[in-house]
PDB file of C-alpha atoms in Angstrom:
ATOM      1  CA  THR A   1    -111.107 114.223 111.796  1.00 87.00           C
ATOM      2  CA  THR A   2    -110.850 115.562 108.267  1.00 93.00           C
ATOM      3  CA  SER A   3    -113.321 113.999 105.866  1.00 95.00           C
ATOM      4  CA  ALA A   4    -112.211 112.231 102.715  1.00 96.00           C
ATOM      5  CA  GLU A   5    -114.265 114.732 100.727  1.00 95.00           C
ATOM      6  CA  ALA A   6    -112.379 117.653 102.296  1.00 96.00           C
ATOM      7  CA  LEU A   7    -109.021 115.966 101.639  1.00 96.00           C
ATOM      8  CA  THR A   8    -109.861 115.350  98.006  1.00 96.00           C
ATOM      9  CA  LYS A   9    -112.001 118.409  97.219  1.00 95.00           C
ATOM     10  CA  ASN A  10    -109.991 119.309  94.097  1.00 96.00           C
ATOM     11  CA  LEU A  11    -109.609 115.719  92.938  1.00 96.00           C
ATOM     12  CA  PRO A  12    -111.943 113.329  91.143  1.00 96.00           C
ATOM     13  CA  THR A  13    -114.556 111.755  93.435  1.00 95.00           C
ATOM     14  CA  GLU A  14    -112.936 108.335  92.996  1.00 96.00           C
ATOM     15  CA  PHE A  15    -110.200 109.355  95.432  1.00 97.00           C
ATOM     16  CA  ALA A  16    -112.731 110.112  98.188  1.00 97.00           C
ATOM     17  CA  THR A  17    -114.465 106.819  97.409  1.00 97.00           C
ATOM     18  CA  TYR A  18    -111.135 104.994  97.745  1.00 97.00           C
ATOM     19  CA  ILE A  19    -110.251 106.698 101.039  1.00 96.00           C
ATOM     20  CA  ASN A  20    -113.701 106.004 102.484  1.00 97.00           C
ATOM     21  CA  TYR A  21    -113.472 102.376 101.387  1.00 97.00           C
ATOM     22  CA  CYS A  22    -110.124 101.949 103.145  1.00 96.00           C
ATOM     23  CA  LYS A  23    -111.273 103.891 106.208  1.00 96.00           C
ATOM     24  CA  ASN A  24    -114.323 101.649 106.623  1.00 95.00           C
ATOM     25  CA  LEU A  25    -112.344  98.411 106.544  1.00 96.00           C
ATOM     26  CA  ASN A  26    -112.102  96.669 109.884  1.00 96.00           C
ATOM     27  CA  PHE A  27    -108.782  95.189 110.952  1.00 95.00           C
ATOM     28  CA  GLU A  28    -110.008  91.647 110.352  1.00 96.00           C
ATOM     29  CA  ASP A  29    -111.632  92.432 106.988  1.00 96.00           C
ATOM     30  CA  ARG A  30    -110.090  91.083 103.858  1.00 96.00           C
ATOM     31  CA  PRO A  31    -109.894  93.949 101.335  1.00 95.00           C
ATOM     32  CA  ASP A  32    -111.566  93.565  97.983  1.00 95.00           C
ATOM     33  CA  TYR A  33    -108.610  94.736  95.907  1.00 96.00           C
ATOM     34  CA  SER A  34    -110.628  94.590  92.706  1.00 97.00           C
ATOM     35  CA  PHE A  35    -112.928  97.425  93.869  1.00 96.00           C
ATOM     36  CA  PRO A  36    -110.320 100.207  94.251  1.00 95.00           C
ATOM     37  CA  ARG A  37    -108.504  98.931  91.203  1.00 96.00           C
ATOM     38  CA  MET A  38    -111.718  99.110  89.181  1.00 97.00           C
ATOM     39  CA  ILE A  39    -112.654 102.661  90.251  1.00 96.00           C
ATOM     40  CA  LEU A  40    -109.130 103.983  89.645  1.00 95.00           C
ATOM     41  CA  GLN A  41    -108.831 102.166  86.331  1.00 95.00           C
ATOM     42  CA  ASP A  42    -112.194 103.585  85.212  1.00 96.00           C
ATOM     43  CA  LEU A  43    -110.950 107.057  86.168  1.00 96.00           C
ATOM     44  CA  PHE A  44    -107.716 106.479  84.251  1.00 94.00           C
ATOM     45  CA  PHE A  45    -109.532 105.623  81.048  1.00 94.00           C
ATOM     46  CA  ARG A  46    -112.271 108.237  81.504  1.00 95.00           C
ATOM     47  CA  GLU A  47    -109.548 110.901  81.704  1.00 94.00           C
ATOM     48  CA  LYS A  48    -108.055 109.413  78.508  1.00 93.00           C
ATOM     49  CA  PHE A  49    -104.682 108.683  80.037  1.00 89.00           C
ATOM     50  CA  VAL A  50    -102.368 106.374  78.108  1.00 87.00           C
ATOM     51  CA  VAL A  51    -100.265 103.589  79.545  1.00 87.00           C
ATOM     52  CA  ASP A  52     -96.871 104.833  78.399  1.00 85.00           C
ATOM     53  CA  SER A  53     -94.799 103.549  81.353  1.00 83.00           C
ATOM     54  CA  SER A  54     -93.361 107.045  81.670  1.00 82.00           C
ATOM     55  CA  PHE A  55     -93.291 107.900  85.352  1.00 84.00           C
ATOM     56  CA  ASP A  56     -92.697 111.389  86.750  1.00 85.00           C
ATOM     57  CA  TRP A  57     -89.577 110.331  88.631  1.00 88.00           C
ATOM     58  CA  ASN A  58     -88.028 108.818  85.477  1.00 88.00           C
ATOM     59  CA  VAL A  59     -88.750 111.941  83.439  1.00 87.00           C
ATOM     60  CA  LEU A  60     -87.245 114.132  86.178  1.00 89.00           C
ATOM     61  CA  ARG A  61     -84.147 111.933  86.438  1.00 89.00           C
ATOM     62  CA  ALA A  62     -83.624 111.984  82.656  1.00 88.00           C
ATOM     63  CA  ARG A  63     -84.025 115.775  82.556  1.00 88.00           C
ATOM     64  CA  GLN A  64     -81.502 116.192  85.384  1.00 89.00           C
ATOM     65  CA  LYS A  65     -79.050 113.902  83.584  1.00 86.00           C
ATOM     66  CA  LEU A  66     -79.394 115.905  80.355  1.00 86.00           C
ATOM     67  CA  GLU A  67     -78.816 119.165  82.240  1.00 85.00           C
ATOM     68  CA  GLN A  68     -75.780 117.728  84.002  1.00 81.00           C
ATOM     69  CA  ASP A  69     -74.350 116.358  80.763  1.00 78.00           C
ATOM     70  CA  ALA A  70     -74.818 119.741  79.087  1.00 78.00           C
ATOM     71  CA  ARG A  71     -73.289 121.576  82.033  1.00 74.00           C
ATOM     72  CA  TYR A  72     -70.176 119.392  82.121  1.00 68.00           C
ATOM     73  CA  ALA A  73     -69.814 118.619  78.400  1.00 71.00           C
ATOM     74  CA  ASP A  74     -66.386 120.270  78.231  1.00 67.00           C
ATOM     75  CA  ALA A  75     -65.026 118.343  81.231  1.00 68.00           C
ATOM     76  CA  PRO A  76     -61.893 116.279  80.575  1.00 72.00           C
ATOM     77  CA  GLU A  77     -62.372 112.516  80.467  1.00 76.00           C
ATOM     78  CA  GLY A  78     -62.739 111.072  83.961  1.00 77.00           C
ATOM     79  CA  GLU A  79     -63.387 114.420  85.654  1.00 79.00           C
ATOM     80  CA  THR A  80     -66.245 114.249  88.146  1.00 77.00           C
ATOM     81  CA  PRO A  81     -68.992 116.881  88.160  1.00 72.00           C
ATOM     82  CA  GLU A  82     -67.601 118.174  91.464  1.00 78.00           C
ATOM     83  CA  GLN A  83     -64.117 118.545  89.955  1.00 79.00           C
ATOM     84  CA  ALA A  84     -65.551 120.322  86.909  1.00 74.00           C
ATOM     85  CA  ALA A  85     -67.437 122.745  89.169  1.00 75.00           C
ATOM     86  CA  GLN A  86     -64.264 123.466  91.119  1.00 79.00           C
ATOM     87  CA  ARG A  87     -62.306 123.958  87.873  1.00 75.00           C
ATOM     88  CA  ARG A  88     -64.929 126.412  86.613  1.00 74.00           C
ATOM     89  CA  ALA A  89     -64.886 128.288  89.911  1.00 77.00           C
ATOM     90  CA  GLY A  90     -61.090 128.468  89.777  1.00 76.00           C
ATOM     91  CA  VAL A  91     -60.656 126.285  92.876  1.00 71.00           C
ATOM     92  CA  ARG A  92     -58.016 123.579  92.803  1.00 59.00           C
TER      93      ARG A  92
END
């Protein structure tokens, strides 16, 4: 079995604490949700993160949309990206 410390060796210690907490819960135990929330929230603020509601997947999706819009900006109205790619490649 790999230890929580080995799994999180390059991460803040709070992650090992969280994994160990979860690992030590018995099936019948009722989790104390406030404990992991508290340690992760303390880490969040200690690292001076800001609640900006900007999630990695949203940023990636927006960047991909901008790239696609730029790539197909000259496409005629109603042309799909696939049709524009075929037109550019000379395939009809």
